[in-house]
Amino acid sequence: MEEEEVKQVPAKAGDEVIRSYFGLDGVAFALKSSGWEVREEVERLVEFSRDPDPKVAMAAMKQLRGVVRETAEINGIIQSRNAEITHVEGNQTVRISSTSKLVQSLQESKDHVQVPESLPFAAQFIPARDS
């Protein structure tokens, strides 16, 4: 089996050494040289979530959900939207702020599902308990 040559991160001087710690090059070289993949992390989290010890299982499930959520956010499936309305009435200013998370796939699937108009907005996306 032929070993793949791994490039070394070039030595840097002064502030560049500190900045390189936050760059992608060092992390990329380390991941490549170890052969580690995200698939391995997810597989291990799934294994731990099946552990008979509830403390281990719950911690792993929490971590796994975090990885899934982070992946969804990075890929634009979950997006934050902010809106702010300012209204001046007499000497008073009223400011209303709203922040919401939009789930892209749920928005897209809404077009394919028949939803009665009388349901509140949130109920259009929350599945029934028995489904």
mmCIF file of C-alpha atoms in Angstrom:
data_model
loop_
_atom_site.group_PDB
_atom_site.id
_atom_site.type_symbol
_atom_site.label_atom_id
_atom_site.label_comp_id
_atom_site.label_asym_id
_atom_site.label_seq_id
_atom_site.Cartn_x
_atom_site.Cartn_y
_atom_site.Cartn_z
ATOM 1 C CA MET A 1 0.000 0.000 0.000
ATOM 2 C CA GLU A 2 1.552 3.272 -1.114
ATOM 3 C CA GLU A 3 1.533 6.114 1.420
ATOM 4 C CA GLU A 4 0.224 9.437 0.198
ATOM 5 C CA GLU A 5 2.599 12.338 0.731
ATOM 6 C CA VAL A 6 1.168 14.967 3.066
ATOM 7 C CA LYS A 7 2.338 18.545 2.657
ATOM 8 C CA GLN A 8 3.526 20.344 5.752
ATOM 9 C CA VAL A 9 2.064 23.702 6.671
ATOM 10 C CA PRO A 10 4.811 26.248 5.928
ATOM 11 C CA ALA A 11 6.350 27.970 8.951
ATOM 12 C CA LYS A 12 5.202 31.561 9.403
ATOM 13 C CA ALA A 13 6.574 34.412 11.447
ATOM 14 C CA GLY A 14 5.016 36.762 13.972
ATOM 15 C CA ASP A 15 1.290 37.466 13.764
ATOM 16 C CA GLU A 16 0.878 35.115 10.815
ATOM 17 C CA VAL A 17 1.503 32.146 13.114
ATOM 18 C CA ILE A 18 -1.418 33.209 15.290
ATOM 19 C CA ARG A 19 -3.685 33.927 12.300
ATOM 20 C CA SER A 20 -2.802 30.574 10.730
ATOM 21 C CA TYR A 21 -4.254 28.869 13.810
ATOM 22 C CA PHE A 22 -7.688 30.133 12.735
ATOM 23 C CA GLY A 23 -7.209 29.363 9.029
ATOM 24 C CA LEU A 24 -8.361 26.282 7.185
ATOM 25 C CA ASP A 25 -4.986 25.024 5.964
ATOM 26 C CA GLY A 26 -3.854 23.379 9.205
ATOM 27 C CA VAL A 27 -7.214 21.732 9.801
ATOM 28 C CA ALA A 28 -7.419 20.538 6.191
ATOM 29 C CA PHE A 29 -3.917 19.016 6.324
ATOM 30 C CA ALA A 30 -4.675 17.277 9.640
ATOM 31 C CA LEU A 31 -7.951 15.829 8.348
ATOM 32 C CA LYS A 32 -6.323 14.643 5.146
ATOM 33 C CA SER A 33 -3.330 13.051 6.874
ATOM 34 C CA SER A 34 -5.512 11.179 9.370
ATOM 35 C CA GLY A 35 -8.091 10.075 6.793
ATOM 36 C CA TRP A 36 -10.877 11.321 9.095
ATOM 37 C CA GLU A 37 -14.269 12.104 7.538
ATOM 38 C CA VAL A 38 -17.492 13.598 8.855
ATOM 39 C CA ARG A 39 -19.157 10.255 8.096
ATOM 40 C CA GLU A 40 -17.032 8.730 10.866
ATOM 41 C CA GLU A 41 -18.226 11.317 13.396
ATOM 42 C CA VAL A 42 -21.888 10.758 12.545
ATOM 43 C CA GLU A 43 -21.522 6.953 12.636
ATOM 44 C CA ARG A 44 -19.897 7.144 16.086
ATOM 45 C CA LEU A 45 -22.619 9.459 17.393
ATOM 46 C CA VAL A 46 -25.284 7.037 16.152
ATOM 47 C CA GLU A 47 -23.473 4.152 17.879
ATOM 48 C CA PHE A 48 -23.254 6.105 21.145
ATOM 49 C CA SER A 49 -26.929 7.112 20.928
ATOM 50 C CA ARG A 50 -27.781 3.388 20.995
ATOM 51 C CA ASP A 51 -25.743 2.824 24.173
ATOM 52 C CA PRO A 52 -27.757 1.139 26.965
ATOM 53 C CA ASP A 53 -26.565 3.792 29.434
ATOM 54 C CA PRO A 54 -29.187 6.574 29.194
ATOM 55 C CA LYS A 55 -26.653 9.288 30.076
ATOM 56 C CA VAL A 56 -24.378 8.265 27.209
ATOM 57 C CA ALA A 57 -27.306 7.848 24.799
ATOM 58 C CA MET A 58 -28.900 11.212 25.643
ATOM 59 C CA ALA A 59 -25.597 13.100 25.352
ATOM 60 C CA ALA A 60 -24.904 11.462 21.982
ATOM 61 C CA MET A 61 -28.406 12.239 20.680
ATOM 62 C CA LYS A 62 -28.015 15.876 21.725
ATOM 63 C CA GLN A 63 -24.645 16.058 19.959
ATOM 64 C CA LEU A 64 -26.035 14.321 16.848
ATOM 65 C CA ARG A 65 -28.935 16.775 16.635
ATOM 66 C CA GLY A 66 -26.420 19.610 16.916
ATOM 67 C CA VAL A 67 -24.402 18.225 13.995
ATOM 68 C CA VAL A 68 -27.561 17.810 11.898
ATOM 69 C CA ARG A 69 -28.766 21.325 12.742
ATOM 70 C CA GLU A 70 -25.364 22.875 12.024
ATOM 71 C CA THR A 71 -25.215 21.049 8.695
ATOM 72 C CA ALA A 72 -28.729 22.243 7.811
ATOM 73 C CA GLU A 73 -27.828 25.846 8.664
ATOM 74 C CA ILE A 74 -24.584 25.741 6.695
ATOM 75 C CA ASN A 75 -26.418 24.367 3.672
ATOM 76 C CA GLY A 76 -29.207 26.967 3.839
ATOM 77 C CA ILE A 77 -31.987 24.586 4.867
ATOM 78 C CA ILE A 78 -32.560 26.592 8.052
ATOM 79 C CA GLN A 79 -32.312 30.343 7.664
ATOM 80 C CA SER A 80 -32.820 33.221 10.074
ATOM 81 C CA ARG A 81 -34.955 36.137 9.015
ATOM 82 C CA ASN A 82 -35.101 39.393 10.930
ATOM 83 C CA ALA A 83 -37.685 42.117 10.517
ATOM 84 C CA GLU A 84 -38.017 45.409 12.342
ATOM 85 C CA ILE A 85 -40.835 47.932 12.091
ATOM 86 C CA THR A 86 -40.531 51.435 13.522
ATOM 87 C CA HIS A 87 -43.598 53.620 13.913
ATOM 88 C CA VAL A 88 -43.555 57.186 15.193
ATOM 89 C CA GLU A 89 -46.760 58.393 16.797
ATOM 90 C CA GLY A 90 -46.647 61.811 18.407
ATOM 91 C CA ASN A 91 -43.628 61.889 20.698
ATOM 92 C CA GLN A 92 -43.430 58.089 21.030
ATOM 93 C CA THR A 93 -41.530 55.653 18.857
ATOM 94 C CA VAL A 94 -42.756 52.080 18.756
ATOM 95 C CA ARG A 95 -40.338 49.464 17.519
ATOM 96 C CA ILE A 96 -41.434 45.893 16.852
ATOM 97 C CA SER A 97 -38.782 43.269 16.128
ATOM 98 C CA SER A 98 -39.312 39.746 14.935
ATOM 99 C CA THR A 99 -36.845 36.945 14.300
ATOM 100 C CA SER A 100 -37.876 33.665 12.750
ATOM 101 C CA LYS A 101 -36.247 30.513 11.459
ATOM 102 C CA LEU A 102 -37.402 29.307 8.075
ATOM 103 C CA VAL A 103 -37.005 25.689 7.141
ATOM 104 C CA GLN A 104 -36.524 25.603 3.391
ATOM 105 C CA SER A 105 -37.694 22.038 2.837
ATOM 106 C CA LEU A 106 -40.912 22.614 4.794
ATOM 107 C CA GLN A 107 -41.634 25.731 2.775
ATOM 108 C CA GLU A 108 -41.070 23.820 -0.462
ATOM 109 C CA SER A 109 -43.182 20.845 0.622
ATOM 110 C CA LYS A 110 -46.100 23.131 1.540
ATOM 111 C CA ASP A 111 -46.784 23.609 -2.164
ATOM 112 C CA HIS A 112 -47.315 19.862 -2.556
ATOM 113 C CA VAL A 113 -49.677 19.385 0.403
ATOM 114 C CA GLN A 114 -53.305 20.441 0.571
ATOM 115 C CA VAL A 115 -53.656 22.561 3.715
ATOM 116 C CA PRO A 116 -56.972 24.075 4.784
ATOM 117 C CA GLU A 117 -56.807 27.880 4.805
ATOM 118 C CA SER A 118 -58.398 28.055 8.281
ATOM 119 C CA LEU A 119 -55.374 26.566 10.073
ATOM 120 C CA PRO A 120 -52.995 28.957 11.837
ATOM 121 C CA PHE A 121 -49.663 29.493 10.091
ATOM 122 C CA ALA A 122 -47.614 27.307 12.477
ATOM 123 C CA ALA A 123 -50.124 24.451 12.307
ATOM 124 C CA GLN A 124 -49.570 24.214 8.565
ATOM 125 C CA PHE A 125 -46.075 22.852 9.252
ATOM 126 C CA ILE A 126 -46.572 20.795 12.412
ATOM 127 C CA PRO A 127 -47.569 17.199 11.640
ATOM 128 C CA ALA A 128 -50.571 15.674 13.371
ATOM 129 C CA ARG A 129 -49.730 13.577 16.418
ATOM 130 C CA ASP A 130 -50.737 10.276 14.789
ATOM 131 C CA SER A 131 -48.826 10.840 11.505
#
